[in-house]
Amino acid sequence: MPWRDQLPDLLRFTFAYADKKGIIRDYHSSFLHFTPGYSDLRGEPLCEAVPELLGMESVWRAVLKGKTSFELPFINKQNATFTCQIFPAGHPVSGLWIVFRDVTALAKQTEEIQQKKNEIRILQARLDTRGHIAGGDLIGESPAMQKLKQMITRLAQVRPTSVLLQGETGTGKSTIARVIHQAAHGSTAPFVEINCAALPENLLEAELFGSVKGAYTHAVHDRKGLVEEAHGGTLFLDEISELSLPLQTKLLTFLETRRFRPLGSNSEKTVETRLIAASNKDLQKLTENGTFREDLFYRLNVVPVRLPALRELDNDIILLADHFVAFFNRRFNKSIKGFTSGAYKAITRYTWPGNIRELSNCIERAMIFKDEGCIETDDLVFHHPPRAKEHILLPENGIDLQELEKKLLLEALEKAGGNKSRAARLLNLTRDTLRYRLEKYNIDR
Amino acid sequence: MSLIKKKICLAGDIGVGKTSLIRRYVENLFADDYLTTIGVNISQKKIRCENGQSVLLLIWDVEGFHPRDAVSVNYYTGAAGVIMVADLTRLASIEMIPSMLKAIKKTAPNAESILVGNKTDLVNTAHPGYQSFLGISRGLGLPYYTTSAKNGQNVEKVFQHLTTAMRKETC
Ligand SMILES: Nc1nc2c(ncn2[C@@H]2O[C@H](COP(=O)(O)OP(=O)(O)OP(=O)(O)O)[C@@H](O)[C@H]2O)c(=O)[nH]1
Ligand SMILES: Nc1ncnc2c1ncn2[C@@H]1O[C@H](COP(=O)(O)OP(=O)(O)OP(=O)(O)O)[C@@H](O)[C@H]1O
Ligand SMILES: [Mg+2]
Ligand SMILES: [Mg+2]
């Protein structure tokens, strides 16, 4: 063998030459190691013959045009590691060099270092995630939020009891249910969630308590119900107010005895599970008009948790808004700086009937259309903009303006639960102006 | 009929289970120990489409994405499909999906992509990782699955789904 043919073996590399179209024109015999199934490569397209180059036609063009090389740093193959490089060949450029180089030793070194680094990074990321599980991602420092967090901690420590979460839509009921479950039962215990409004009554019963073969037309197998699936964990019944009266009765029996009977079965089963129920309606009121069983209400209401509306959370609005900017920056891979002072003002002034979810949606929407800088007032879309300007029309026979002002002041105070800063915000007044007007009308709260 | 070949890449943070998913799919095996991948390993699996056409999948197990250490995006060149894998127990691995996807799409603009939240055997649906994975997947509007390389859940389905999506020109 001429010495030139042995050279690549000694230097641990091999090569082929291809024309501008990527057709192999010449090659070193050892290149055949990289083209399984071929005995002669002349005239063969590179990306057919070399599996590693499948689909890389665009690379030839880039290499030929830019006169730069292209590299696949580490390719592992049969206990060895190679790098693959593609260079422009000839002056002027008339084709391509394809070179495979054995870099096994370097790869081994890299692996040793990387292995340690990665193990540490993975552990760290797991720990960070655990912070979130403990409710660490519940944003809010207001007294109401702090109370809520304490409540969660305490609930997680006690034996399964029923928890009733009540609050307006979007206040975080589902979120809190998950946090309670994580804190109490950990990551692997079952968390079974069902929205009582999502299924018609007849399906819901089988869904909840399971059914045996033949119980109804399509019941061709025994089916485990969600109550049973939740054994050892949590059953979360969302929108519990939508449960029909007969099902309310079944649920009550289950809560009292921890036993239930699958649809069509004549034997009872027993499970141990934590029940969390949620509703955005006032269940107490529903018991008064007879659509919700009073005894079930009291059974569920062992630990009542009321989630505050966003407008009651004072400064938490700002914390939450900043949190969502950081959150969507990560999600959209952007770096929006935050809000202009005008935008902050608009956010604190708005009443947020859809609560935290509406805030999150509003910021998400603003950030989709924004690429840099701060979110401005105009970027924010409110679904219930302050309507006063357009909608209060002077009646034909006039009104008593002072009487109206007094009424609105009282209403704002009522809505704000007596909190003057909040009431002032509802009326777009400063606290001092509000105080002045309250004194004027002799309103003393 | 000549054999159609398709390149599929698995991408994702380190240790999310890329190697394990491929191992489960190709050899139906799983190991608990972790050996990080340096560079890329290429496995092959021949599958048959409904119309009898055979397709050879070249499955690229690309090393974990390091936000700072800059993995070569060259590995993704020519991919017909990309499986983006996250570890449901680690929020960081989920939150990096959008930026990772952006980078890969520059290199392989025509690749079909699918999102995978792996290690479901370790989390329930209340876990923040699970919730965050759902949120991000829905936000991106891409098909997604939660899988376990450990017990095999949904692994076959992911590859099937991707192959069907790539099939438009395949079969
Ligand atoms: N419980 C569980 N563990 C898994 C699963 N998939 C992978 N693992 C474990 O997670 C660790 C990392 O898995 P790999 O498959 O090596 O991850 P990778 O994404 O290839 O990692 P890099 O190559 O470093 O990027 C190993 O210890 C696996 O045993 C799974 O579905 N469930
Ligand atoms: N304290 C909090 N900190 C940060 N984000 C929160 C908090 N509470 C709720 N969220 C977020 O607000 C949104 C709405 O929360 P969630 O879905 O839990 O509300 P909900 O009360 O269950 O609503 P609905 O009545 O419509 O079911 C979610 O995106 C959630 O992540
Ligand atoms: Mg909810
Ligand atoms: Mg790997």
CSV table of C-alpha atoms in Angstrom, one decimal, chain A residues 36 38 47-49 51-56 58-59 70-77 81 107 110-112 114-115 117-119 121-123 125-126 128-130 132-133 137 177-179 181-182 185-193 327 330-334 364, chain B residues 3 5-7 13-16 34-42 44 56 58 60 63 65-69 72 74-79 87-93 95-96 98-100 102 119 121-129 131-132 135-136 139-140:
chain,number,residue,atom,x,y,z
A,36,PRO,CA,-22.9,0.8,5.5
A,38,TYR,CA,-21.8,0.3,-0.1
A,47,CYS,CA,-26.7,12.2,1.9
A,48,GLU,CA,-27.8,8.8,0.8
A,49,ALA,CA,-24.6,7.0,1.4
A,51,PRO,CA,-26.6,8.2,7.2
A,52,GLU,CA,-25.3,11.1,9.4
A,53,LEU,CA,-25.8,13.4,6.4
A,54,LEU,CA,-29.4,12.6,5.6
A,55,GLY,CA,-31.4,15.7,4.8
A,56,MET,CA,-28.4,17.9,4.8
A,58,SER,CA,-28.9,22.7,2.4
A,59,VAL,CA,-25.5,22.4,4.0
A,70,PHE,CA,-19.8,22.9,8.8
A,71,GLU,CA,-19.3,20.7,11.8
A,72,LEU,CA,-21.1,18.0,13.7
A,73,PRO,CA,-19.0,18.0,16.9
A,74,PHE,CA,-19.4,14.5,18.4
A,75,ILE,CA,-21.0,11.5,16.7
A,76,ASN,CA,-20.9,8.3,18.7
A,77,LYS,CA,-20.6,5.1,16.7
A,81,THR,CA,-16.6,9.2,18.8
A,107,ALA,CA,-15.2,12.9,24.1
A,110,THR,CA,-15.8,15.9,28.1
A,111,GLU,CA,-18.1,13.2,29.3
A,112,GLU,CA,-16.5,12.9,32.7
A,114,GLN,CA,-20.2,17.0,31.9
A,115,GLN,CA,-21.6,14.1,33.9
A,117,LYS,CA,-22.0,19.1,36.1
A,118,ASN,CA,-25.3,17.7,34.9
A,119,GLU,CA,-26.0,15.6,38.0
A,121,ARG,CA,-27.7,20.9,37.7
A,122,ILE,CA,-30.5,18.3,37.7
A,123,LEU,CA,-30.6,18.1,41.5
A,125,ALA,CA,-33.6,22.2,39.3
A,126,ARG,CA,-35.5,19.5,41.3
A,128,ASP,CA,-36.2,24.7,42.8
A,129,THR,CA,-39.3,22.9,41.6
A,130,ARG,CA,-40.0,21.6,45.1
A,132,HIS,CA,-43.0,25.7,44.0
A,133,ILE,CA,-44.8,22.6,45.2
A,137,ASP,CA,-45.3,30.1,43.7
A,177,ALA,CA,-56.6,22.8,45.7
A,178,ARG,CA,-53.4,21.6,43.9
A,179,VAL,CA,-51.1,23.3,46.4
A,181,HIS,CA,-52.7,18.3,47.7
A,182,GLN,CA,-49.0,18.7,47.0
A,185,HIS,CA,-49.7,14.1,49.8
A,186,GLY,CA,-46.7,14.8,47.7
A,187,SER,CA,-46.1,14.3,44.0
A,188,THR,CA,-47.1,10.8,43.3
A,189,ALA,CA,-50.3,10.3,45.3
A,190,PRO,CA,-53.3,10.6,43.0
A,191,PHE,CA,-55.0,14.0,42.5
A,192,VAL,CA,-58.3,13.5,40.8
A,193,GLU,CA,-60.1,16.5,39.5
A,327,PHE,CA,-43.6,34.4,33.6
A,330,ARG,CA,-39.8,33.0,30.0
A,331,ARG,CA,-42.6,31.5,28.0
A,332,PHE,CA,-42.3,33.8,25.0
A,333,ASN,CA,-38.6,34.1,25.2
A,334,LYS,CA,-38.9,37.9,25.5
A,364,GLU,CA,-50.3,37.6,28.3
B,3,LEU,CA,-36.8,2.7,1.4
B,5,LYS,CA,-35.6,7.5,5.3
B,6,LYS,CA,-36.5,10.2,7.8
B,7,LYS,CA,-34.4,11.9,10.4
B,13,ASP,CA,-32.7,19.9,28.8
B,14,ILE,CA,-30.2,17.5,30.2
B,15,GLY,CA,-31.5,14.4,31.9
B,16,VAL,CA,-35.1,14.7,30.8
B,34,TYR,CA,-28.0,8.2,34.4
B,35,LEU,CA,-25.2,8.4,31.9
B,36,THR,CA,-25.2,11.7,30.1
B,37,THR,CA,-25.0,11.8,26.3
B,38,ILE,CA,-22.1,13.7,24.7
B,39,GLY,CA,-22.8,14.7,21.1
B,40,VAL,CA,-25.2,12.4,19.4
B,41,ASN,CA,-26.2,8.8,19.1
B,42,ILE,CA,-28.1,7.7,16.1
B,44,GLN,CA,-32.5,3.2,13.5
B,56,LEU,CA,-36.5,3.9,8.1
B,58,LEU,CA,-33.0,7.6,11.9
B,60,TRP,CA,-30.9,11.3,16.7
B,63,GLU,CA,-27.1,15.8,24.0
B,65,PHE,CA,-29.6,21.5,25.7
B,66,HIS,CA,-27.4,23.7,28.0
B,67,PRO,CA,-28.7,27.3,28.0
B,68,ARG,CA,-25.2,28.6,28.5
B,69,ASP,CA,-22.9,26.0,27.1
B,72,SER,CA,-24.4,22.9,18.4
B,74,ASN,CA,-26.1,21.8,13.5
B,75,TYR,CA,-27.3,18.4,14.8
B,76,TYR,CA,-30.9,19.4,14.0
B,77,THR,CA,-30.1,20.2,10.3
B,78,GLY,CA,-32.2,18.1,7.9
B,79,ALA,CA,-34.6,16.8,10.6
B,87,ASP,CA,-38.9,16.4,32.6
B,88,LEU,CA,-42.2,16.9,34.4
B,89,THR,CA,-40.4,17.0,37.8
B,90,ARG,CA,-38.3,20.0,36.8
B,91,LEU,CA,-39.9,23.3,35.9
B,92,ALA,CA,-36.7,24.7,34.4
B,93,SER,CA,-36.7,21.9,31.8
B,95,GLU,CA,-39.8,26.6,30.7
B,96,MET,CA,-36.9,26.3,28.3
B,98,PRO,CA,-40.2,27.9,23.8
B,99,SER,CA,-36.7,29.3,23.4
B,100,MET,CA,-35.2,25.9,22.5
B,102,LYS,CA,-37.2,28.8,18.4
B,119,LYS,CA,-41.5,10.9,33.8
B,121,ASP,CA,-44.7,8.0,36.7
B,122,LEU,CA,-43.2,10.6,39.2
B,123,VAL,CA,-45.9,13.3,39.1
B,124,ASN,CA,-49.7,13.6,39.4
B,125,THR,CA,-51.8,16.2,37.7
B,126,ALA,CA,-51.6,18.6,40.6
B,127,HIS,CA,-47.8,18.9,40.2
B,128,PRO,CA,-46.7,22.3,39.1
B,129,GLY,CA,-44.6,20.6,36.4
B,131,GLN,CA,-49.6,22.1,35.0
B,132,SER,CA,-46.8,24.2,33.5
B,135,GLY,CA,-49.9,25.5,29.8
B,136,ILE,CA,-46.9,25.8,27.6
B,139,GLY,CA,-49.8,28.1,24.4
B,140,LEU,CA,-47.6,26.8,21.6
